[in-house]
PDB file of C-alpha atoms in Angstrom:
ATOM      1  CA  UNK D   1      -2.544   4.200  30.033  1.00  0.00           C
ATOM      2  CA  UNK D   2      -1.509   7.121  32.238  1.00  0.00           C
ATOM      3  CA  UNK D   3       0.223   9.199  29.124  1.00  0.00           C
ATOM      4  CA  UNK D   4       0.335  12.974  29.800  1.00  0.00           C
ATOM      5  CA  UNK D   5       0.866  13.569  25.954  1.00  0.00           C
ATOM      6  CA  UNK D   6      -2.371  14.800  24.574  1.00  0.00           C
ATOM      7  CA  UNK D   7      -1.213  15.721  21.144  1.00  0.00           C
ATOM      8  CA  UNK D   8       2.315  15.214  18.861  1.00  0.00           C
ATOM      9  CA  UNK D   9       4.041  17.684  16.908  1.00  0.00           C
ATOM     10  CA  UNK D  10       5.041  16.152  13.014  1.00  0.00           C
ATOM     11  CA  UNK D  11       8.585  17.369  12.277  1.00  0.00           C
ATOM     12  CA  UNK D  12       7.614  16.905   8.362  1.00  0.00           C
ATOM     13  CA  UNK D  13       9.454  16.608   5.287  1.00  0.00           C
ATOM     14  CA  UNK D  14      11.301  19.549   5.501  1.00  0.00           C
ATOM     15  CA  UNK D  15      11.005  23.163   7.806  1.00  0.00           C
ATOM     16  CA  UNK D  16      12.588  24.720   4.870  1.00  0.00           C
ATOM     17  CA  UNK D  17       9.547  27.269   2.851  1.00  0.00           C
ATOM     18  CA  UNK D  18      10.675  27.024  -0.186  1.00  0.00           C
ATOM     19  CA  UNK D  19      10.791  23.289   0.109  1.00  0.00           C
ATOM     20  CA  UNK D  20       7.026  22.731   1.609  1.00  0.00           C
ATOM     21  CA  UNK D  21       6.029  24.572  -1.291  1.00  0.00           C
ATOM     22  CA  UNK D  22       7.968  22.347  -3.810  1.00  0.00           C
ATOM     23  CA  UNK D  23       6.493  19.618  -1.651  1.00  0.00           C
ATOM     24  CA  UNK D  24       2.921  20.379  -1.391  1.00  0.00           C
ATOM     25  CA  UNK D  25       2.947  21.129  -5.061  1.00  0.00           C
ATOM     26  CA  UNK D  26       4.237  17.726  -6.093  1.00  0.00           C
ATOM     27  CA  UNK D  27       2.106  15.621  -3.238  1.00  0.00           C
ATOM     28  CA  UNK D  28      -0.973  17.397  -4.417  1.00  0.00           C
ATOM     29  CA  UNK D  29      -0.324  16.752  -8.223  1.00  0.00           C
ATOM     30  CA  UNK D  30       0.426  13.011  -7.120  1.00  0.00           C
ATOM     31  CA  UNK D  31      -2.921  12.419  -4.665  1.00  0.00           C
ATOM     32  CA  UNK D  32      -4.834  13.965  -7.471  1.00  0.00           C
ATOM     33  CA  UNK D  33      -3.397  11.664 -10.054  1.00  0.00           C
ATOM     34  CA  UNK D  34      -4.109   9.200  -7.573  1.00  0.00           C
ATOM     35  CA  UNK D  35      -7.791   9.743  -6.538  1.00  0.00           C
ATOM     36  CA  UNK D  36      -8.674  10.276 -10.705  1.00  0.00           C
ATOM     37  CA  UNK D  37      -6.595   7.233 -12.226  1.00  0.00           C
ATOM     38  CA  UNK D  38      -7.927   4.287  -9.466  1.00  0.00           C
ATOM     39  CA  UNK D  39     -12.029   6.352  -9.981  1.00  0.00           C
ATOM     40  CA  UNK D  40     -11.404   5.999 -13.538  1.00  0.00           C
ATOM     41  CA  UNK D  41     -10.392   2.031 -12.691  1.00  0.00           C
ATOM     42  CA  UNK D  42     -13.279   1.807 -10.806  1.00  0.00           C
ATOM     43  CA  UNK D  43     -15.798   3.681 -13.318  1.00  0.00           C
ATOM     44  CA  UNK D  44     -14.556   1.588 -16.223  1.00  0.00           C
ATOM     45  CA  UNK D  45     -14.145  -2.032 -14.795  1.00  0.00           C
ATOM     46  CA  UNK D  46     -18.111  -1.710 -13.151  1.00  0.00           C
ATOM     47  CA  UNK D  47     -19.686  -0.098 -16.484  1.00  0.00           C
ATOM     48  CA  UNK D  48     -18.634  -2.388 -18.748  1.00  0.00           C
ATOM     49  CA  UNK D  49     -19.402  -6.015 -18.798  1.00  0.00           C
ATOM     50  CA  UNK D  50     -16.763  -7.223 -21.136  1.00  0.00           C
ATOM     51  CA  UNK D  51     -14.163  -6.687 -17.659  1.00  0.00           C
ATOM     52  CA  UNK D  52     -16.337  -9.125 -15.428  1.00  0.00           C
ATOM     53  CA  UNK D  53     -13.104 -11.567 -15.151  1.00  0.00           C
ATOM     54  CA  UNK D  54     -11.500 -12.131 -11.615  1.00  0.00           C
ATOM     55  CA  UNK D  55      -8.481 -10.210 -12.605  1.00  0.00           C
ATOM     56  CA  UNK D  56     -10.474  -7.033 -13.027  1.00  0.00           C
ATOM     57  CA  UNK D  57     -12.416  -7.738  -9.913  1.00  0.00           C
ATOM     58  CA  UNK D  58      -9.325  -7.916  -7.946  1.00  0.00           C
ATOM     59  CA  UNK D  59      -8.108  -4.532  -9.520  1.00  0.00           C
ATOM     60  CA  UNK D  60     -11.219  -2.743  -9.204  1.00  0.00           C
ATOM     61  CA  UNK D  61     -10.602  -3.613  -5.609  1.00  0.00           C
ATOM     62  CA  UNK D  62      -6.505  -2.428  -5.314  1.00  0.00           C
ATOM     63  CA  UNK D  63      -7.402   0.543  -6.776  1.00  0.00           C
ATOM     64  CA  UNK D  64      -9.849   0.922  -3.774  1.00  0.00           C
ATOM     65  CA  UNK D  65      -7.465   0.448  -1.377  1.00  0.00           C
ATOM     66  CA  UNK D  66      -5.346   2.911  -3.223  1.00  0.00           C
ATOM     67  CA  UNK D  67      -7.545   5.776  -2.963  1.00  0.00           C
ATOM     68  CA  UNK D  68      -7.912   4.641   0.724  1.00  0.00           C
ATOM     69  CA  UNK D  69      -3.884   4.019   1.212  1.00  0.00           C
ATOM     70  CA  UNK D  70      -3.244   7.634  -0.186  1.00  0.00           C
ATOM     71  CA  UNK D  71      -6.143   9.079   2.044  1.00  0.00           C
ATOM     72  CA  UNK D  72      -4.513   8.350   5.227  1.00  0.00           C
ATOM     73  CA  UNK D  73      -1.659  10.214   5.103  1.00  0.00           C
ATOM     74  CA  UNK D  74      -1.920  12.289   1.910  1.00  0.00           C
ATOM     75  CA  UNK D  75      -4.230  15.240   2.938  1.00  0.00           C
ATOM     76  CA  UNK D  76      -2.926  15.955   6.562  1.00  0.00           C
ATOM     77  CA  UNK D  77       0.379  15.858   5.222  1.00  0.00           C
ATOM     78  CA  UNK D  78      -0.542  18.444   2.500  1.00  0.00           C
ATOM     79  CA  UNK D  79      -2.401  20.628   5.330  1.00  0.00           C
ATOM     80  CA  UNK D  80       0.627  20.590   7.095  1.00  0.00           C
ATOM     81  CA  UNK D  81       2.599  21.738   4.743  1.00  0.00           C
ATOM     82  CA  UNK D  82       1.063  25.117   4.276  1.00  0.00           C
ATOM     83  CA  UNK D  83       1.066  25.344   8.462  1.00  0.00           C
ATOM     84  CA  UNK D  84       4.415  25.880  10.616  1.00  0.00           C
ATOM     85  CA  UNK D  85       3.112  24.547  13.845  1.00  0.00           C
ATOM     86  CA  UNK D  86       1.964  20.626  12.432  1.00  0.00           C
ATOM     87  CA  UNK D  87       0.209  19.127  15.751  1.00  0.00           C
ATOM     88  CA  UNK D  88      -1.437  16.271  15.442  1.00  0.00           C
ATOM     89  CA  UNK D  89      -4.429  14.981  18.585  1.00  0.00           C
ATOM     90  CA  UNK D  90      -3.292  11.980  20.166  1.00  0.00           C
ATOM     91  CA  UNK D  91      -6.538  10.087  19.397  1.00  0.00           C
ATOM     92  CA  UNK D  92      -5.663  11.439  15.599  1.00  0.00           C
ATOM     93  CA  UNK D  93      -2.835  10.316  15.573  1.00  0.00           C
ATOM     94  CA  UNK D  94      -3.431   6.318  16.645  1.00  0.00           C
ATOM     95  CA  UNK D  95      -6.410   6.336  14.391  1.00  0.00           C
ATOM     96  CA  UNK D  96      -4.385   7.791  11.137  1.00  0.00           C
ATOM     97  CA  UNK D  97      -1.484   4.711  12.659  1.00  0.00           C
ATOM     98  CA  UNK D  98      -4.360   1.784  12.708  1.00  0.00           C
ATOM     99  CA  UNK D  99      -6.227   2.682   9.318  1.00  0.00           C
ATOM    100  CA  UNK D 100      -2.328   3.049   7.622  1.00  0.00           C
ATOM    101  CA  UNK D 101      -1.834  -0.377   8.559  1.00  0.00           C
ATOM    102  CA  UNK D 102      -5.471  -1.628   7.901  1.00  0.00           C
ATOM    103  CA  UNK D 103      -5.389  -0.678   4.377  1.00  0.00           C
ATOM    104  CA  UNK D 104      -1.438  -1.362   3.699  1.00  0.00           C
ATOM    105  CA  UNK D 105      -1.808  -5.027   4.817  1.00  0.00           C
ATOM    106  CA  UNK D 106      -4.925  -5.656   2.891  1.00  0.00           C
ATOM    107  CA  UNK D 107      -3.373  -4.198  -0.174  1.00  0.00           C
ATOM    108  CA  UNK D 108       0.047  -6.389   0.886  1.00  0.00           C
ATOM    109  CA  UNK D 109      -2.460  -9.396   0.705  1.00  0.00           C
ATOM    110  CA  UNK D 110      -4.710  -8.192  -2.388  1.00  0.00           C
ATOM    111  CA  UNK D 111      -1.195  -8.476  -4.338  1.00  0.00           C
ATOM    112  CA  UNK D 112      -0.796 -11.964  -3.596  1.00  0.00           C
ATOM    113  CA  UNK D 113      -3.791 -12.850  -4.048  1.00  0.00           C
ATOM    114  CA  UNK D 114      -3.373 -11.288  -8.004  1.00  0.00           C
ATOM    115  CA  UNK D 115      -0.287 -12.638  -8.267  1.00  0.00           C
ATOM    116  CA  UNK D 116      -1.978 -16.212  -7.483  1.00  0.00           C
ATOM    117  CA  UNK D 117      -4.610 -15.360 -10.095  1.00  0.00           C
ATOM    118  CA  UNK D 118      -2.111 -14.613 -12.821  1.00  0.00           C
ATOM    119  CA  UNK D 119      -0.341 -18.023 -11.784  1.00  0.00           C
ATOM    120  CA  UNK D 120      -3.507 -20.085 -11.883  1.00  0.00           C
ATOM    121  CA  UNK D 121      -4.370 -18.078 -15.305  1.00  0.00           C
ATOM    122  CA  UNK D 122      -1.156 -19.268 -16.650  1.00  0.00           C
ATOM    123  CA  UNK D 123       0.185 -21.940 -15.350  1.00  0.00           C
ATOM    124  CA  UNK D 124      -3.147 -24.114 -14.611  1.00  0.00           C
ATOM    125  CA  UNK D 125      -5.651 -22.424 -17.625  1.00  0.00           C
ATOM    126  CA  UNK D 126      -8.272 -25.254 -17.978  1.00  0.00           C
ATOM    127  CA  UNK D 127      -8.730 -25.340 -14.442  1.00  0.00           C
ATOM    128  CA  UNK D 128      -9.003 -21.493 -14.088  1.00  0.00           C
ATOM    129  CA  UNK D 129     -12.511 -21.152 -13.876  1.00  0.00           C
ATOM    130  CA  UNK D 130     -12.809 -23.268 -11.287  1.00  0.00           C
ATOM    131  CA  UNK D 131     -10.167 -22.186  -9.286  1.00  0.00           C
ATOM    132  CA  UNK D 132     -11.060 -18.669  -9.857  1.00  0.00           C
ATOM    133  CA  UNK D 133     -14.728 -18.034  -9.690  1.00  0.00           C
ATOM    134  CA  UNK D 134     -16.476 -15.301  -8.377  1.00  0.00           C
ATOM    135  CA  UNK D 135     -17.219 -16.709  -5.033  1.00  0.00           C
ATOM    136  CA  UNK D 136     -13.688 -17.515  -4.147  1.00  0.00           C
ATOM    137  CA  UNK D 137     -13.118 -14.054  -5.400  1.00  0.00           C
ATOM    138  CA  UNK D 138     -15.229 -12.895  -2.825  1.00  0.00           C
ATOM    139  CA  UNK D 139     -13.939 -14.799  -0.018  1.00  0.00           C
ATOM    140  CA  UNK D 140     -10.136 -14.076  -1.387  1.00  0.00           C
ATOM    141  CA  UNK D 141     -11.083 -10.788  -0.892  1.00  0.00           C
ATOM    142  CA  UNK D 142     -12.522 -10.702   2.580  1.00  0.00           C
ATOM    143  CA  UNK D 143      -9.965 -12.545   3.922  1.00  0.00           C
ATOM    144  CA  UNK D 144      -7.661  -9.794   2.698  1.00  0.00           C
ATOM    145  CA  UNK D 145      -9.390  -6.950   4.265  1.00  0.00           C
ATOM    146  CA  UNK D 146      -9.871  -9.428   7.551  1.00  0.00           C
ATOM    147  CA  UNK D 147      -6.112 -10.153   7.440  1.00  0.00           C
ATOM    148  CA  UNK D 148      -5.358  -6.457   7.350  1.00  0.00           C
ATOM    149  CA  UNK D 149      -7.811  -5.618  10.384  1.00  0.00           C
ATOM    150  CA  UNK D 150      -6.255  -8.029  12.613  1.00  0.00           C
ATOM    151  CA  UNK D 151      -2.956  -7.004  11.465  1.00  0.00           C
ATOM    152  CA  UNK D 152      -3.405  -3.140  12.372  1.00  0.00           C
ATOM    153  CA  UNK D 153      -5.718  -3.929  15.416  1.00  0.00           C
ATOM    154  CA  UNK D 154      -2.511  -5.958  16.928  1.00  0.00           C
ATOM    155  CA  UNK D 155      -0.495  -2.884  15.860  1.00  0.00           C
ATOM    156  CA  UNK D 156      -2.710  -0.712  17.533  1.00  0.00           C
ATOM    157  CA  UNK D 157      -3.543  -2.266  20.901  1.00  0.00           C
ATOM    158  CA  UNK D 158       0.473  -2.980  21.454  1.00  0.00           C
ATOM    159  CA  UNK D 159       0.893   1.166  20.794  1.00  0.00           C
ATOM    160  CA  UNK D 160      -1.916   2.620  23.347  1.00  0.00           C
ATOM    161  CA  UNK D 161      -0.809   0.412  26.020  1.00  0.00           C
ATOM    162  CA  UNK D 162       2.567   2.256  26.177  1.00  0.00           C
ATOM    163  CA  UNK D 163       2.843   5.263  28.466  1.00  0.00           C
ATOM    164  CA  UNK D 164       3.702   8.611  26.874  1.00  0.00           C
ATOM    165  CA  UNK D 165       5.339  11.154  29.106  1.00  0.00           C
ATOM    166  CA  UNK D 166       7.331  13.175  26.631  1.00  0.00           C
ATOM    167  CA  UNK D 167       9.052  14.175  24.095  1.00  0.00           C
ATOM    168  CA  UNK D 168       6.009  14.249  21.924  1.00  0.00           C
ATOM    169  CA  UNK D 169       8.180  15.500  18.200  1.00  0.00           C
ATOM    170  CA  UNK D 170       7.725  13.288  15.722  1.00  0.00           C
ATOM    171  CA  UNK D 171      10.504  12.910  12.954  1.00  0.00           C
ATOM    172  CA  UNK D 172       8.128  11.591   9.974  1.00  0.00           C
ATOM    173  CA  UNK D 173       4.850  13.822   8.210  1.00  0.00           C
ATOM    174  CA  UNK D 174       2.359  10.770   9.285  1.00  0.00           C
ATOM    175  CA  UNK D 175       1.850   8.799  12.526  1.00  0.00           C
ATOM    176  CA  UNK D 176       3.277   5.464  12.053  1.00  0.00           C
ATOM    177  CA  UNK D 177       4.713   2.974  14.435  1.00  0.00           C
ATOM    178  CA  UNK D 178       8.333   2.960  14.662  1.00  0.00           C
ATOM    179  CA  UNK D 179       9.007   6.900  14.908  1.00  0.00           C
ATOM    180  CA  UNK D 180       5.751   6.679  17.696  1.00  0.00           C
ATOM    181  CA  UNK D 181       6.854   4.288  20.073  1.00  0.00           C
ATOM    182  CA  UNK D 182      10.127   5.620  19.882  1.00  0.00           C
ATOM    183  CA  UNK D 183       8.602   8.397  22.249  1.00  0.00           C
ATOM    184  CA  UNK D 184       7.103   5.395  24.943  1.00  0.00           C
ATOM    185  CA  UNK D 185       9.195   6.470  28.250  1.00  0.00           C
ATOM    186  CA  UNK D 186       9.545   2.965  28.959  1.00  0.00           C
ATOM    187  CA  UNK D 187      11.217  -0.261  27.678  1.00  0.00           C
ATOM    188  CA  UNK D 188       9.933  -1.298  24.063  1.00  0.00           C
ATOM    189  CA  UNK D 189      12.329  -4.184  23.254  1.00  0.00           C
ATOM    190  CA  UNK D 190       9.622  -6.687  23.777  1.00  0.00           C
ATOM    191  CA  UNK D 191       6.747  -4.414  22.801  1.00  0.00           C
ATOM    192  CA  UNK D 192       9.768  -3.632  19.752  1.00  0.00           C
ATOM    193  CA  UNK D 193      10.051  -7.650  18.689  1.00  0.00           C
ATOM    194  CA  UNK D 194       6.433  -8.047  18.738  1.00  0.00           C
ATOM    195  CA  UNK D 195       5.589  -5.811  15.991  1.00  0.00           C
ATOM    196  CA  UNK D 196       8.835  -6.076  13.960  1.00  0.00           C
ATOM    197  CA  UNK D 197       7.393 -10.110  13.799  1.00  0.00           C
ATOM    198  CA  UNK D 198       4.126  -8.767  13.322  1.00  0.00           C
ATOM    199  CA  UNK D 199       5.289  -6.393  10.211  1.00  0.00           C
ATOM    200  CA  UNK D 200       8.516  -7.532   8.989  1.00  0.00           C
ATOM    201  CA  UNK D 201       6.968 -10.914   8.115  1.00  0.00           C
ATOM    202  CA  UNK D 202       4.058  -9.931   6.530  1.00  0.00           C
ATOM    203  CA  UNK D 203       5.796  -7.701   4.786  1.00  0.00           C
ATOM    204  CA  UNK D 204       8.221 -10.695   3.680  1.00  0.00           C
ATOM    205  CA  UNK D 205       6.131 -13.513   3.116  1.00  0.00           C
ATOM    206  CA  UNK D 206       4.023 -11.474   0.635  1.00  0.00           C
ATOM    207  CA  UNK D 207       6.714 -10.692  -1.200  1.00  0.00           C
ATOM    208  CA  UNK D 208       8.356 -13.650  -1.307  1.00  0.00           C
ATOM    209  CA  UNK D 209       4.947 -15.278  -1.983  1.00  0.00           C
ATOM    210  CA  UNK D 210       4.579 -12.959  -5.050  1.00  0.00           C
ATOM    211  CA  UNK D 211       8.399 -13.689  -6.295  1.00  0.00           C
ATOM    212  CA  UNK D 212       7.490 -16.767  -6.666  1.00  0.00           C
ATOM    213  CA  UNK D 213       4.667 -16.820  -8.612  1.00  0.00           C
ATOM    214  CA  UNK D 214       6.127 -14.600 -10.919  1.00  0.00           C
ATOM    215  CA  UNK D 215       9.076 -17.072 -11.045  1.00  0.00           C
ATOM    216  CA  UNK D 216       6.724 -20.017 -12.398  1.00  0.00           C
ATOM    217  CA  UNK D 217       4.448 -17.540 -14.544  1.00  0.00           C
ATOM    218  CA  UNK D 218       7.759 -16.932 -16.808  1.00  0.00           C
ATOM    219  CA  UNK D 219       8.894 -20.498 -16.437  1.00  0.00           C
ATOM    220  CA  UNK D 220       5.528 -21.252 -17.499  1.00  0.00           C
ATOM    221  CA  UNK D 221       5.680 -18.726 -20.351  1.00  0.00           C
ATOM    222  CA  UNK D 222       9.012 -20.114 -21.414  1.00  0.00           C
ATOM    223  CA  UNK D 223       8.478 -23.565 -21.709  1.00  0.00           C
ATOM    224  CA  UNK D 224       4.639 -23.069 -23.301  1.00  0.00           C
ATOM    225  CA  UNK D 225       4.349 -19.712 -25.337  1.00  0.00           C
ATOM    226  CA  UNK D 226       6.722 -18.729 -27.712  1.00  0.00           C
ATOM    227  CA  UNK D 227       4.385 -15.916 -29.778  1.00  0.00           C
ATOM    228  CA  UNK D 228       3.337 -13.836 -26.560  1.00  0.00           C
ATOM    229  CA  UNK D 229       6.236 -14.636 -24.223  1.00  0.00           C
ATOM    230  CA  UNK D 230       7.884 -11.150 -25.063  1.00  0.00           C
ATOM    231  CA  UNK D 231       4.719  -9.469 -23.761  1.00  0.00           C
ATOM    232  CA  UNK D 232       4.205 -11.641 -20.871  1.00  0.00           C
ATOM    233  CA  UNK D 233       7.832 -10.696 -19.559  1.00  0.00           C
ATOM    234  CA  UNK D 234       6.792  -7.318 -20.251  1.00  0.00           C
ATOM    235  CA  UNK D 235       4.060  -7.612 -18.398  1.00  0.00           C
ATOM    236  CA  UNK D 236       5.729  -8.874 -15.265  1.00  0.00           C
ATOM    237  CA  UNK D 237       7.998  -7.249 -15.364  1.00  0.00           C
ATOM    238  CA  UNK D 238       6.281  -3.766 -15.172  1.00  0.00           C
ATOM    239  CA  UNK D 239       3.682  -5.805 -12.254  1.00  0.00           C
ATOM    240  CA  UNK D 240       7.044  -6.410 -10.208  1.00  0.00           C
ATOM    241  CA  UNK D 241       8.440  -3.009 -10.502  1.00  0.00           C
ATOM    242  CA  UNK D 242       5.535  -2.083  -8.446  1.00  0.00           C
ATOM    243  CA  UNK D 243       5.569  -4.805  -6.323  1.00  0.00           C
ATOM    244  CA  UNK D 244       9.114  -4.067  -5.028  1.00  0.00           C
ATOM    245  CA  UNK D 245       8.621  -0.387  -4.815  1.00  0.00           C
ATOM    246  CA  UNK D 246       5.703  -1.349  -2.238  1.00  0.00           C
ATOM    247  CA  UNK D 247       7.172  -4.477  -0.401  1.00  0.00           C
ATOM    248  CA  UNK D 248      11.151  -3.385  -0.366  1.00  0.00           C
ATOM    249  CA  UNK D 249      10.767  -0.313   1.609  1.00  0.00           C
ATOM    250  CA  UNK D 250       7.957  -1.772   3.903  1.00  0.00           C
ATOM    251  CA  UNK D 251      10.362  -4.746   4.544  1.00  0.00           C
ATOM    252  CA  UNK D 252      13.341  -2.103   5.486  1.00  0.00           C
ATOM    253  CA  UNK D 253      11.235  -0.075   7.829  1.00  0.00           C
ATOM    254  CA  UNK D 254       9.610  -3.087   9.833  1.00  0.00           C
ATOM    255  CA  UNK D 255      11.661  -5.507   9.462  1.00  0.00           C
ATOM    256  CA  UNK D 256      14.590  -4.152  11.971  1.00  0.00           C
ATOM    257  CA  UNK D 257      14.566  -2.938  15.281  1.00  0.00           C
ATOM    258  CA  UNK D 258      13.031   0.502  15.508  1.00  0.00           C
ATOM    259  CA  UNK D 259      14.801   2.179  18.282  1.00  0.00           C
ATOM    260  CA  UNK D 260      18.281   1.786  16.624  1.00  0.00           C
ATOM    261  CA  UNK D 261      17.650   3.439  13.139  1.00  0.00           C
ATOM    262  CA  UNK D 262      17.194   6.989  12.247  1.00  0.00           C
ATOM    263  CA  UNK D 263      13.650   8.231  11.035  1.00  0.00           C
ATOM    264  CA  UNK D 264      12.523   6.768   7.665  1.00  0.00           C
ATOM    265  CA  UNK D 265      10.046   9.633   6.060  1.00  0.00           C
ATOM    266  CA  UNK D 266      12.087  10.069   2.934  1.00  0.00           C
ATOM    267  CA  UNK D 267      11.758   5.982   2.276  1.00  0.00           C
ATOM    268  CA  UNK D 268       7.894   6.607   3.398  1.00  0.00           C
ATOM    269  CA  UNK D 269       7.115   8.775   0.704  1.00  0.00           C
ATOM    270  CA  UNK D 270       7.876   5.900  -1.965  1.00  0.00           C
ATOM    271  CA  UNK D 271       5.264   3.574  -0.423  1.00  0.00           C
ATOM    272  CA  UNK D 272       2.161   6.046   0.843  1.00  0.00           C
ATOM    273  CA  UNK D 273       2.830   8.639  -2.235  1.00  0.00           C
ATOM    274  CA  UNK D 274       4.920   6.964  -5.432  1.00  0.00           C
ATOM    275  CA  UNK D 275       3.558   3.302  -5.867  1.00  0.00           C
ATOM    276  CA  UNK D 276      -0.045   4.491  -5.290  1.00  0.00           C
ATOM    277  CA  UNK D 277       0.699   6.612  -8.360  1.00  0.00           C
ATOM    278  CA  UNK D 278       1.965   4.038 -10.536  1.00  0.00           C
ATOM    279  CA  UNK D 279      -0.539   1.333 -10.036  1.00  0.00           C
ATOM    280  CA  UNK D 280      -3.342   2.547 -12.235  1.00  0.00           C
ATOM    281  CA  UNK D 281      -0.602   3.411 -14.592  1.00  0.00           C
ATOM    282  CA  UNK D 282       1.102   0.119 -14.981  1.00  0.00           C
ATOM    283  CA  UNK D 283      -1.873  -2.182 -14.284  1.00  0.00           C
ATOM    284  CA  UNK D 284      -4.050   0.051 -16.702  1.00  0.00           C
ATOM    285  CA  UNK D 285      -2.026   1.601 -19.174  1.00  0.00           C
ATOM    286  CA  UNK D 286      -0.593  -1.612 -20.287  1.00  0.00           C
ATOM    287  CA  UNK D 287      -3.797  -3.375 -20.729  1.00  0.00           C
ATOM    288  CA  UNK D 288      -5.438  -3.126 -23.990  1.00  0.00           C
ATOM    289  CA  UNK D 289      -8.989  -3.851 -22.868  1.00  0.00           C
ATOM    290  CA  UNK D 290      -8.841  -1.378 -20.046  1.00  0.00           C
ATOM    291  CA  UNK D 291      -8.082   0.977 -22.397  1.00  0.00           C
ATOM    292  CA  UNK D 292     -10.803   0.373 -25.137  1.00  0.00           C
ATOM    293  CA  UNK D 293     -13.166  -0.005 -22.710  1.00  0.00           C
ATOM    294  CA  UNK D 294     -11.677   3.567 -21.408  1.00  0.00           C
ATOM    295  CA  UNK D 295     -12.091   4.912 -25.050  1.00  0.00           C
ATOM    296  CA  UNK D 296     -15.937   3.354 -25.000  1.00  0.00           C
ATOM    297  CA  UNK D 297     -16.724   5.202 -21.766  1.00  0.00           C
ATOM    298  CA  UNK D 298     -14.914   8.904 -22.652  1.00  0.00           C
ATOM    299  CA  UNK D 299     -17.496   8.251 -26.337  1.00  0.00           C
ATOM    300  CA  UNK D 300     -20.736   6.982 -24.534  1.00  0.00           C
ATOM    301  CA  UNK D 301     -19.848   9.898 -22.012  1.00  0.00           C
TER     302      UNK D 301
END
């Protein structure tokens, strides 16, 4: 595409030491929590038969694309931290850009899709099982990770076309679209609209998709269960807390024109680093058969 930029230089968090210290600390405290609370997921929904339901399928799965999420941008960023000079290869950098936004829209559609599970659970529960078997788990399921490929492989394709003359400084610790096409040295309005449509509306129709089920599970609960409807607004509570610390700050970085707004890496950190964190914790650690099954497997073990 006739770029002369053959590498980018990341800008990071912070060129302050004492601050890359603080930094890589924390990050490497949170990917660890990370990689051991979604294997521990993974490890306890697949040994133990009792967790064979479609809502532990689905998790088993997000805490996949956790690990994978966190992957992408977690250990560069925590090699760079310990390195002044933080260059990146420009064939790195579009492949750490299209598996970002590979795995982020598959786990954007995952979330629906378990937010449509817990509806049909609730709201239609003699016709669960056949709404929800295992086969339209599987298919649910593919189409997520399908979704997310064509998603990213738009993303991607629309980025390499762009000539890159210089600068080649990147104001973010990861590769991502906005702060890279900022650097095209050509005109990106059109190139700009395309992928803030692309984005932006996933971004927004998942979570407006996922408001709304949540809006007729507690309508649901309301009207139907009076014993467990404490727990179930608990419960949903805790789900959309997630949810929104995922979706909100996706929907404010692609869902605007890029060229006009500052960089974003401090709002980054809450979707590649934070939520990651707090899914096995909120999905898990409020479950009760999650975590008898976990006291089963630390015994047999």
């Amino acid at each position: 595409n006739f770029s002369r930029v053959t590498e980018f230089i990341l800008l990071g968090l912070s060129d302050t030491r004492d601050l890359q210290v603080l930094f890589f600390t924390l990050f490497f405290l949170a990917y660890a929590l990370v990689l051991l609370g979604n294997l521990l997921i993974i490890v306890t929904v697949r040994s133990d038969p009792k967790l064979s339901s479609p809502m532990y399928f689905l998790l088993c799965n997000l805490s996949f694309l956790d690990i994978c999420c966190t992957s992408v941008t977690s250990p560069r960023m925590l090699v760079d931290l310990l390195f002044q000079r933080k260059a990146i290869a420009f064939e790195d950098c579009i492949a750490q850009l299209f598996f970002l936004h590979f795995v982020g829209a598959s786990e954007m559609f995952l979330l629906t899709v378990m937010a449509y599970d817990r509806y049909a659970a609730i709201c239609k529960p003699l016709h669960y099982a056949a709404i929800m078997n295992r086969q339209v788990c599987w298919v649910l399921v593919s189409a997520c990770w399908a979704g997310g490929f064509l998603h990213s492989i738009v993303q991607t394709l629309l980025t390499i076309q762009l000539p890159f003359c210089g600068p080649n400084t990147i104001d973010n610790y990861f590769c991502d679209v906005p702060p890279v096409i900022r650097l095209a040295c050509t005109d990106i309005y059109v190139i700009e609209w395309l992928m803030v449509s692309n984005s932006g509306l996933i971004s927004l129709v998942c979570f407006l998709v996922l408001v709304t089920s949540y809006t007729f599970i507690l309508a649901t609960v309301r009207v139907r269960f009076t014993e467990g409807r404490w727990k179930a607004l608990s419960t949903c509570a805790s789900h959309a807390m997630v949810v929104t610390l995922f979706f909100v700050p996706c929907i404010f970085i692609y869902f605007r024109p890029f060229s006009t707004f500052p960089s974003d890496k401090h709002i980054c950190v809450i979707y590649t680093v934070l939520s990651p964190v707090l899914n096995p914790l909120i999905y898990t650690l409020r479950n009760n058969e999650v975590k008898a099954s976990m006291r089963k497997l630390w015994k047999r073990c």
